[in-house]
PDB file of C-alpha atoms and ligand atoms in Angstrom:
ATOM      1  CA  MET A 540       8.474  -4.464  16.772  1.00  0.00           C
ATOM      2  CA  ARG A 541       7.373  -4.075  13.044  1.00  0.00           C
ATOM      3  CA  LYS A 542       9.114  -1.349  10.519  1.00  0.00           C
ATOM      4  CA  PRO A 543       6.685   1.297   9.450  1.00  0.00           C
ATOM      5  CA  ILE A 544       6.286   1.413   5.641  1.00  0.00           C
ATOM      6  CA  ILE A 545       4.837   4.500   4.034  1.00  0.00           C
ATOM      7  CA  ALA A 546       3.934   4.472   0.459  1.00  0.00           C
ATOM      8  CA  ALA A 547       3.033   7.529  -2.076  1.00  0.00           C
ATOM      9  CA  ASN A 548       0.521   6.727  -4.283  1.00  0.00           C
ATOM     10  CA  TRP A 549       0.422   9.108  -7.169  1.00  0.00           C
ATOM     11  CA  LYS A 550      -2.467   7.618  -9.242  1.00  0.00           C
ATOM     12  CA  LEU A 551      -2.969   9.083 -12.473  1.00  0.00           C
ATOM     13  CA  ASN A 552      -0.099  11.765 -11.673  1.00  0.00           C
ATOM     14  CA  LYS A 553       3.684  12.533 -13.050  1.00  0.00           C
ATOM     15  CA  GLY A 554       4.758  11.278 -16.165  1.00  0.00           C
ATOM     16  CA  PRO A 555       8.553  10.831 -16.121  1.00  0.00           C
ATOM     17  CA  SER A 556       9.775  14.343 -15.935  1.00  0.00           C
ATOM     18  CA  ASP A 557       7.947  15.243 -13.128  1.00  0.00           C
ATOM     19  CA  THR A 558       9.139  12.346 -11.371  1.00  0.00           C
ATOM     20  CA  GLU A 559      12.512  13.277 -11.639  1.00  0.00           C
ATOM     21  CA  ASP A 560      11.850  16.414 -10.386  1.00  0.00           C
ATOM     22  CA  PHE A 561      10.162  14.753  -7.380  1.00  0.00           C
ATOM     23  CA  ILE A 562      12.885  12.483  -6.509  1.00  0.00           C
ATOM     24  CA  LYS A 563      15.787  14.706  -6.857  1.00  0.00           C
ATOM     25  CA  SER A 564      13.748  16.924  -4.515  1.00  0.00           C
ATOM     26  CA  PHE A 565      12.826  14.473  -2.050  1.00  0.00           C
ATOM     27  CA  GLU A 566      16.119  12.706  -2.144  1.00  0.00           C
ATOM     28  CA  SER A 567      17.705  16.072  -1.094  1.00  0.00           C
ATOM     29  CA  ARG A 568      15.383  16.143   1.922  1.00  0.00           C
ATOM     30  CA  MET A 569      16.878  12.212   2.863  1.00  0.00           C
ATOM     31  CA  SER A 570      19.271  12.788   5.353  1.00  0.00           C
ATOM     32  CA  ASP A 571      16.634  14.968   7.422  1.00  0.00           C
ATOM     33  CA  LEU A 572      14.385  11.831   7.868  1.00  0.00           C
ATOM     34  CA  PRO A 573      14.058   9.219  10.063  1.00  0.00           C
ATOM     35  CA  LYS A 574      16.376   6.379   9.248  1.00  0.00           C
ATOM     36  CA  GLY A 575      13.587   3.376  10.667  1.00  0.00           C
ATOM     37  CA  VAL A 576      11.014   3.482   8.023  1.00  0.00           C
ATOM     38  CA  ASP A 577      10.585   2.034   4.452  1.00  0.00           C
ATOM     39  CA  ILE A 578       9.906   4.371   2.077  1.00  0.00           C
ATOM     40  CA  VAL A 579       8.134   3.425  -1.426  1.00  0.00           C
ATOM     41  CA  ILE A 580       6.823   5.324  -4.257  1.00  0.00           C
ATOM     42  CA  ALA A 581       4.363   4.615  -6.490  1.00  0.00           C
ATOM     43  CA  PRO A 582       4.463   6.126  -9.922  1.00  0.00           C
ATOM     44  CA  PRO A 583       2.347   5.250 -13.088  1.00  0.00           C
ATOM     45  CA  PHE A 584       3.597   2.516 -15.269  1.00  0.00           C
ATOM     46  CA  VAL A 585       5.716   4.820 -17.547  1.00  0.00           C
ATOM     47  CA  SER A 586       7.293   6.614 -14.777  1.00  0.00           C
ATOM     48  CA  LEU A 587       8.735   3.475 -13.629  1.00  0.00           C
ATOM     49  CA  PRO A 588      12.283   3.060 -15.445  1.00  0.00           C
ATOM     50  CA  LYS A 589      12.955   6.587 -14.155  1.00  0.00           C
ATOM     51  CA  ALA A 590      11.971   6.118 -10.928  1.00  0.00           C
ATOM     52  CA  THR A 591      14.119   2.791 -10.481  1.00  0.00           C
ATOM     53  CA  GLU A 592      16.978   4.182 -12.715  1.00  0.00           C
ATOM     54  CA  LEU A 593      17.636   7.248 -10.291  1.00  0.00           C
ATOM     55  CA  LEU A 594      16.341   4.700  -6.996  1.00  0.00           C
ATOM     56  CA  ALA A 595      18.834   2.165  -7.756  1.00  0.00           C
ATOM     57  CA  GLN A 596      21.369   3.499  -5.194  1.00  0.00           C
ATOM     58  CA  SER A 597      18.597   4.843  -2.300  1.00  0.00           C
ATOM     59  CA  LYS A 598      16.690   3.365   0.089  1.00  0.00           C
ATOM     60  CA  VAL A 599      13.604   4.388  -1.429  1.00  0.00           C
ATOM     61  CA  ARG A 600      11.821   1.164  -3.218  1.00  0.00           C
ATOM     62  CA  VAL A 601       9.575   1.312  -6.131  1.00  0.00           C
ATOM     63  CA  SER A 602       5.811   0.200  -6.531  1.00  0.00           C
ATOM     64  CA  ALA A 603       3.862  -0.029  -9.454  1.00  0.00           C
ATOM     65  CA  GLN A 604       0.084   0.820  -8.709  1.00  0.00           C
ATOM     66  CA  ASN A 605      -1.529  -2.502 -10.582  1.00  0.00           C
ATOM     67  CA  MET A 606      -0.525  -5.279 -12.380  1.00  0.00           C
ATOM     68  CA  SER A 607      -1.930  -7.693 -14.591  1.00  0.00           C
ATOM     69  CA  GLU A 608      -2.897 -11.580 -13.350  1.00  0.00           C
ATOM     70  CA  GLN A 609      -1.876 -12.699 -16.766  1.00  0.00           C
ATOM     71  CA  ASP A 610       2.234 -13.479 -17.647  1.00  0.00           C
ATOM     72  CA  HIS A 611       1.725 -12.800 -21.609  1.00  0.00           C
ATOM     73  CA  GLY A 612      -0.829 -13.068 -24.567  1.00  0.00           C
ATOM     74  CA  ALA A 613      -3.964 -11.238 -25.979  1.00  0.00           C
ATOM     75  CA  TYR A 614      -4.432  -8.969 -22.931  1.00  0.00           C
ATOM     76  CA  THR A 615      -4.501  -5.424 -24.474  1.00  0.00           C
ATOM     77  CA  GLY A 616      -3.185  -2.315 -22.210  1.00  0.00           C
ATOM     78  CA  GLU A 617      -1.862  -4.525 -19.400  1.00  0.00           C
ATOM     79  CA  VAL A 618       1.248  -4.963 -17.781  1.00  0.00           C
ATOM     80  CA  SER A 619       2.728  -8.296 -16.473  1.00  0.00           C
ATOM     81  CA  ALA A 620       4.540  -9.288 -13.012  1.00  0.00           C
ATOM     82  CA  PHE A 621       7.576 -10.198 -14.981  1.00  0.00           C
ATOM     83  CA  MET A 622       7.678  -7.204 -16.768  1.00  0.00           C
ATOM     84  CA  LEU A 623       7.601  -5.292 -13.447  1.00  0.00           C
ATOM     85  CA  LYS A 624      10.333  -7.128 -12.252  1.00  0.00           C
ATOM     86  CA  GLU A 625      12.832  -6.836 -15.476  1.00  0.00           C
ATOM     87  CA  ILE A 626      12.572  -2.783 -14.494  1.00  0.00           C
ATOM     88  CA  PHE A 627      13.673  -3.545 -10.986  1.00  0.00           C
ATOM     89  CA  VAL A 628       9.920  -2.774  -9.513  1.00  0.00           C
ATOM     90  CA  ASN A 629      10.122  -4.065  -5.785  1.00  0.00           C
ATOM     91  CA  TYR A 630       6.138  -3.900  -4.687  1.00  0.00           C
ATOM     92  CA  VAL A 631       2.681  -3.511  -6.434  1.00  0.00           C
ATOM     93  CA  ILE A 632      -0.616  -2.109  -4.947  1.00  0.00           C
ATOM     94  CA  LEU A 633      -3.330  -4.582  -5.695  1.00  0.00           C
ATOM     95  CA  GLY A 634      -6.959  -4.144  -4.580  1.00  0.00           C
ATOM     96  CA  HIS A 635      -7.309  -0.371  -4.187  1.00  0.00           C
ATOM     97  CA  SER A 636     -10.451   0.755  -4.081  1.00  0.00           C
ATOM     98  CA  GLU A 637     -10.254   3.077  -7.386  1.00  0.00           C
ATOM     99  CA  ARG A 638      -9.697  -0.632  -8.799  1.00  0.00           C
ATOM    100  CA  ARG A 639     -12.250  -2.220  -7.120  1.00  0.00           C
ATOM    101  CA  SER A 640     -15.008   0.336  -7.958  1.00  0.00           C
ATOM    102  CA  ILE A 641     -14.006   1.952 -11.199  1.00  0.00           C
ATOM    103  CA  TYR A 642     -12.634  -1.002 -13.031  1.00  0.00           C
ATOM    104  CA  GLY A 643     -14.678  -3.779 -11.569  1.00  0.00           C
ATOM    105  CA  GLU A 644     -11.556  -5.691  -9.629  1.00  0.00           C
ATOM    106  CA  THR A 645     -13.327  -8.904  -7.631  1.00  0.00           C
ATOM    107  CA  ASP A 646     -11.638 -10.457  -4.603  1.00  0.00           C
ATOM    108  CA  ALA A 647     -10.616 -13.265  -7.054  1.00  0.00           C
ATOM    109  CA  ILE A 648      -9.006 -10.909  -9.341  1.00  0.00           C
ATOM    110  CA  ILE A 649      -7.031  -9.351  -6.493  1.00  0.00           C
ATOM    111  CA  ASN A 650      -6.477 -12.979  -5.349  1.00  0.00           C
ATOM    112  CA  ALA A 651      -4.872 -13.772  -8.514  1.00  0.00           C
ATOM    113  CA  LYS A 652      -2.879 -10.625  -8.774  1.00  0.00           C
ATOM    114  CA  ILE A 653      -1.546 -11.380  -5.429  1.00  0.00           C
ATOM    115  CA  LEU A 654      -0.632 -15.097  -5.995  1.00  0.00           C
ATOM    116  CA  LYS A 655       1.357 -13.876  -9.234  1.00  0.00           C
ATOM    117  CA  ALA A 656       3.359 -10.972  -7.476  1.00  0.00           C
ATOM    118  CA  HIS A 657       4.553 -13.200  -5.296  1.00  0.00           C
ATOM    119  CA  ASP A 658       5.609 -16.047  -8.085  1.00  0.00           C
ATOM    120  CA  VAL A 659       8.148 -13.439  -9.066  1.00  0.00           C
ATOM    121  CA  GLU A 660       8.961 -12.022  -5.608  1.00  0.00           C
ATOM    122  CA  LEU A 661       7.091  -8.764  -6.008  1.00  0.00           C
ATOM    123  CA  LYS A 662       5.847  -7.095  -2.588  1.00  0.00           C
ATOM    124  CA  PRO A 663       2.078  -6.729  -2.730  1.00  0.00           C
ATOM    125  CA  ILE A 664       0.740  -3.530  -0.713  1.00  0.00           C
ATOM    126  CA  PHE A 665      -2.424  -5.426  -0.439  1.00  0.00           C
ATOM    127  CA  CYS A 666      -5.481  -3.014  -0.197  1.00  0.00           C
ATOM    128  CA  ILE A 667      -8.924  -3.283   1.715  1.00  0.00           C
ATOM    129  CA  GLY A 668     -11.546  -1.300   3.017  1.00  0.00           C
ATOM    130  CA  GLU A 669     -15.151  -0.397   3.664  1.00  0.00           C
ATOM    131  CA  THR A 670     -17.721   1.893   2.028  1.00  0.00           C
ATOM    132  CA  LEU A 671     -19.102   4.628   4.397  1.00  0.00           C
ATOM    133  CA  GLN A 672     -22.596   2.911   3.339  1.00  0.00           C
ATOM    134  CA  GLU A 673     -21.254  -0.612   5.049  1.00  0.00           C
ATOM    135  CA  ARG A 674     -19.788   0.952   8.076  1.00  0.00           C
ATOM    136  CA  GLU A 675     -23.074   2.579   8.762  1.00  0.00           C
ATOM    137  CA  ASP A 676     -25.220  -0.638   7.986  1.00  0.00           C
ATOM    138  CA  GLY A 677     -22.801  -2.586  10.828  1.00  0.00           C
ATOM    139  CA  LYS A 678     -21.184  -4.651   8.280  1.00  0.00           C
ATOM    140  CA  LEU A 679     -17.247  -3.541   8.855  1.00  0.00           C
ATOM    141  CA  GLU A 680     -16.073  -6.274  10.243  1.00  0.00           C
ATOM    142  CA  GLU A 681     -17.796  -8.636   7.737  1.00  0.00           C
ATOM    143  CA  VAL A 682     -16.225  -6.808   4.719  1.00  0.00           C
ATOM    144  CA  LEU A 683     -12.923  -6.500   6.393  1.00  0.00           C
ATOM    145  CA  ARG A 684     -12.982 -10.079   7.008  1.00  0.00           C
ATOM    146  CA  THR A 685     -14.019 -11.185   3.236  1.00  0.00           C
ATOM    147  CA  GLN A 686     -11.479  -9.116   1.558  1.00  0.00           C
ATOM    148  CA  ILE A 687      -9.057 -10.441   3.442  1.00  0.00           C
ATOM    149  CA  THR A 688      -9.641 -14.230   3.224  1.00  0.00           C
ATOM    150  CA  GLU A 689     -10.760 -14.041  -0.246  1.00  0.00           C
ATOM    151  CA  GLY A 690      -7.594 -11.821  -1.271  1.00  0.00           C
ATOM    152  CA  LEU A 691      -5.122 -13.850   0.604  1.00  0.00           C
ATOM    153  CA  LYS A 692      -6.487 -17.549  -0.645  1.00  0.00           C
ATOM    154  CA  ASN A 693      -3.320 -19.792  -1.145  1.00  0.00           C
ATOM    155  CA  VAL A 694      -0.884 -17.238  -0.409  1.00  0.00           C
ATOM    156  CA  SER A 695       1.418 -19.226   2.266  1.00  0.00           C
ATOM    157  CA  GLU A 696       2.821 -18.100   5.571  1.00  0.00           C
ATOM    158  CA  LYS A 697       6.269 -17.163   4.030  1.00  0.00           C
ATOM    159  CA  GLN A 698       4.479 -15.109   1.332  1.00  0.00           C
ATOM    160  CA  MET A 699       2.116 -13.681   4.053  1.00  0.00           C
ATOM    161  CA  LEU A 700       5.430 -11.740   5.759  1.00  0.00           C
ATOM    162  CA  ASP A 701       6.104 -10.233   2.708  1.00  0.00           C
ATOM    163  CA  THR A 702       2.572  -8.772   1.845  1.00  0.00           C
ATOM    164  CA  VAL A 703       1.497  -5.549   3.318  1.00  0.00           C
ATOM    165  CA  ILE A 704      -1.934  -4.837   3.964  1.00  0.00           C
ATOM    166  CA  ALA A 705      -3.109  -0.990   3.624  1.00  0.00           C
ATOM    167  CA  TYR A 706      -6.430  -0.449   5.379  1.00  0.00           C
ATOM    168  CA  GLU A 707      -8.360   2.242   3.608  1.00  0.00           C
ATOM    169  CA  PRO A 708     -11.777   3.256   4.578  1.00  0.00           C
ATOM    170  CA  VAL A 709     -13.387   3.613   1.257  1.00  0.00           C
ATOM    171  CA  TRP A 710     -15.039   7.170   2.562  1.00  0.00           C
ATOM    172  CA  ALA A 711     -11.539   8.263   3.641  1.00  0.00           C
ATOM    173  CA  ILE A 712      -9.635   8.496   0.264  1.00  0.00           C
ATOM    174  CA  GLY A 713      -9.252  11.514  -1.291  1.00  0.00           C
ATOM    175  CA  THR A 714     -12.162  13.326   0.710  1.00  0.00           C
ATOM    176  CA  GLY A 715     -10.316  15.080   3.201  1.00  0.00           C
ATOM    177  CA  VAL A 716     -11.883  13.062   5.848  1.00  0.00           C
ATOM    178  CA  THR A 717      -9.788  10.817   7.897  1.00  0.00           C
ATOM    179  CA  ALA A 718     -10.590   7.909  10.389  1.00  0.00           C
ATOM    180  CA  SER A 719     -10.502   9.289  13.766  1.00  0.00           C
ATOM    181  CA  PRO A 720      -7.066   7.314  15.619  1.00  0.00           C
ATOM    182  CA  GLN A 721      -9.730   5.470  17.453  1.00  0.00           C
ATOM    183  CA  GLN A 722     -11.440   4.260  14.480  1.00  0.00           C
ATOM    184  CA  ALA A 723      -8.353   3.438  12.576  1.00  0.00           C
ATOM    185  CA  GLN A 724      -6.927   1.238  15.481  1.00  0.00           C
ATOM    186  CA  ASP A 725     -10.061  -0.566  15.733  1.00  0.00           C
ATOM    187  CA  ALA A 726     -10.138  -1.454  12.236  1.00  0.00           C
ATOM    188  CA  HIS A 727      -6.385  -2.553  12.417  1.00  0.00           C
ATOM    189  CA  GLU A 728      -6.897  -4.479  15.273  1.00  0.00           C
ATOM    190  CA  PHE A 729      -9.818  -6.220  13.936  1.00  0.00           C
ATOM    191  CA  CYS A 730      -7.565  -7.250  10.534  1.00  0.00           C
ATOM    192  CA  ARG A 731      -4.669  -8.299  12.391  1.00  0.00           C
ATOM    193  CA  SER A 732      -7.128 -10.757  14.325  1.00  0.00           C
ATOM    194  CA  VAL A 733      -8.147 -11.943  10.960  1.00  0.00           C
ATOM    195  CA  ILE A 734      -4.517 -12.627  10.275  1.00  0.00           C
ATOM    196  CA  THR A 735      -3.974 -14.246  13.446  1.00  0.00           C
ATOM    197  CA  ASP A 736      -6.808 -16.854  12.410  1.00  0.00           C
ATOM    198  CA  LEU A 737      -5.708 -17.293   8.968  1.00  0.00           C
ATOM    199  CA  TYR A 738      -1.760 -17.660   9.763  1.00  0.00           C
ATOM    200  CA  GLY A 739      -1.368 -17.708  13.629  1.00  0.00           C
ATOM    201  CA  VAL A 740      -0.102 -15.146  16.146  1.00  0.00           C
ATOM    202  CA  SER A 741       3.539 -15.562  15.599  1.00  0.00           C
ATOM    203  CA  VAL A 742       2.757 -14.135  11.516  1.00  0.00           C
ATOM    204  CA  SER A 743      -0.039 -11.879  12.703  1.00  0.00           C
ATOM    205  CA  GLU A 744       2.075  -9.666  14.897  1.00  0.00           C
ATOM    206  CA  LYS A 745       4.954  -9.419  12.075  1.00  0.00           C
ATOM    207  CA  VAL A 746       2.529  -8.395   9.150  1.00  0.00           C
ATOM    208  CA  ARG A 747       2.550  -4.685   8.709  1.00  0.00           C
ATOM    209  CA  ILE A 748      -0.806  -3.097   8.237  1.00  0.00           C
ATOM    210  CA  GLN A 749      -0.828   0.643   6.685  1.00  0.00           C
ATOM    211  CA  TYR A 750      -3.309   3.273   7.051  1.00  0.00           C
ATOM    212  CA  GLY A 751      -4.555   4.957   3.928  1.00  0.00           C
ATOM    213  CA  GLY A 752      -7.269   7.775   3.905  1.00  0.00           C
ATOM    214  CA  SER A 753      -6.585  11.868   3.876  1.00  0.00           C
ATOM    215  CA  VAL A 754      -3.027  11.069   5.630  1.00  0.00           C
ATOM    216  CA  LYS A 755      -1.059  14.435   5.605  1.00  0.00           C
ATOM    217  CA  PRO A 756       1.911  15.710   7.769  1.00  0.00           C
ATOM    218  CA  ASP A 757      -0.542  16.987  10.412  1.00  0.00           C
ATOM    219  CA  ASN A 758      -2.056  14.056  11.359  1.00  0.00           C
ATOM    220  CA  ALA A 759       0.157  11.770  10.724  1.00  0.00           C
ATOM    221  CA  SER A 760       1.572  11.253  14.270  1.00  0.00           C
ATOM    222  CA  GLU A 761      -1.413  10.695  15.952  1.00  0.00           C
ATOM    223  CA  LEU A 762      -2.224   7.998  13.306  1.00  0.00           C
ATOM    224  CA  LEU A 763       1.039   6.418  13.424  1.00  0.00           C
ATOM    225  CA  GLY A 764       1.132   6.085  16.938  1.00  0.00           C
ATOM    226  CA  GLN A 765      -1.718   3.672  17.023  1.00  0.00           C
ATOM    227  CA  LYS A 766      -0.740   0.490  18.395  1.00  0.00           C
ATOM    228  CA  ASP A 767      -1.315  -1.423  15.229  1.00  0.00           C
ATOM    229  CA  ILE A 768      -0.740   0.995  12.360  1.00  0.00           C
ATOM    230  CA  ASP A 769       2.167   0.414  10.982  1.00  0.00           C
ATOM    231  CA  GLY A 770       2.405   3.430   8.456  1.00  0.00           C
ATOM    232  CA  ALA A 771       0.474   4.831   5.726  1.00  0.00           C
ATOM    233  CA  LEU A 772      -0.546   4.611   2.360  1.00  0.00           C
ATOM    234  CA  VAL A 773      -0.623   8.303   1.302  1.00  0.00           C
ATOM    235  CA  GLY A 774      -2.331   9.945  -2.137  1.00  0.00           C
ATOM    236  CA  GLY A 775      -2.698  13.328  -2.122  1.00  0.00           C
ATOM    237  CA  ALA A 776       0.138  14.461   0.683  1.00  0.00           C
ATOM    238  CA  SER A 777       2.473  12.489  -1.543  1.00  0.00           C
ATOM    239  CA  LEU A 778       2.552  14.563  -4.712  1.00  0.00           C
ATOM    240  CA  GLU A 779       4.723  17.490  -2.943  1.00  0.00           C
ATOM    241  CA  ALA A 780       8.412  16.115  -2.159  1.00  0.00           C
ATOM    242  CA  ALA A 781       8.487  18.507   1.021  1.00  0.00           C
ATOM    243  CA  SER A 782       4.813  17.522   2.199  1.00  0.00           C
ATOM    244  CA  PHE A 783       5.592  13.471   1.759  1.00  0.00           C
ATOM    245  CA  ALA A 784       9.234  14.121   3.531  1.00  0.00           C
ATOM    246  CA  GLU A 785       7.275  16.208   6.344  1.00  0.00           C
ATOM    247  CA  LEU A 786       4.749  13.432   6.561  1.00  0.00           C
ATOM    248  CA  ILE A 787       7.465  10.839   7.285  1.00  0.00           C
ATOM    249  CA  ARG A 788       9.267  13.051   9.752  1.00  0.00           C
ATOM    250  CA  ASN A 789       6.271  13.634  11.969  1.00  0.00           C
ATOM    251  CA  GLY A 790       4.678  10.407  11.298  1.00  0.00           C
ATOM    252  CA  VAL A 791       8.020   7.847  12.342  1.00  0.00           C
ATOM    253  CA  VAL A 792       9.957   8.417  15.590  1.00  0.00           C
ATOM    254  CA  ASP A 793      13.202   6.846  15.302  1.00  0.00           C
TER     255      ASP A 793
HETATM  256  C1  PEP B 748      -5.008   6.661  -1.614  1.00  0.00           C
HETATM  257  O1  PEP B 748      -5.249   6.883  -2.876  1.00  0.00           O
HETATM  258  O2  PEP B 748      -4.543   5.859  -1.406  1.00  0.00           O
HETATM  259  C2  PEP B 748      -5.197   7.460  -0.496  1.00  0.00           C
HETATM  260  C3  PEP B 748      -5.247   6.854   0.737  1.00  0.00           C
HETATM  261  O3  PEP B 748      -5.458   8.573  -1.137  1.00  0.00           O
HETATM  262  P1  PEP B 748      -5.629   9.973  -0.351  1.00  0.00           P
HETATM  263  O4  PEP B 748      -4.284  10.058   0.759  1.00  0.00           O
HETATM  264  O5  PEP B 748      -5.523  11.306  -1.195  1.00  0.00           O
HETATM  265  O6  PEP B 748      -6.612  10.205   0.735  1.00  0.00           O
END
């Protein structure tokens, strides 16, 4: 039985003081939430120290939204895996479609970042997903297989068990259009079959695959009720503590 994991991707929202407000409001709702779920928030870099400090005694874990594949040196504007570790960050989102499409991150760069994260025991939330054009052209499986295989090159079996996959169809991110539960389940089942090809069934049965793309409190239950969907990566609906808490309550049954 895989433990669901629900993560809040705040993107370019919430500096340290908004982060503090959110955490206080969210923590006041925690007693009403199901217990059998891992909850993660991913604020922008400048808000990570505030988040890890306020959540030091909490079950809520903290994720970065990106990091460099480099350790140090002349890489202006970058943040390393070691730096994230030093401020007690637990997870890092890698390969988000906005990083791929706006900042030109390739499968090779994402692979280097995933390996670097594992070097310091940061858990990657590894995002994959097809564009609408790719889906309409019948390339869904080819795109997912390539992204998974290239992104996970040289990732060991043990590291794979500490990797979360986030299947996020690009056409569903921030658009209000959600994949139907069946479309999402089919894609998740396919992703798990690729992990089986790479690592065998005993690993693939344990790897958690989140769905992301316009998950809201009112569709969380149906999506997370699918056999191969092990949680959600949530953008818009994670910005308000009340909505994020409701989404978790609706999506997870203890
Ligand atoms: C995301 O940014 O990963 C995401 C899924 O966003 P939204 O929930 O707003 O579609």
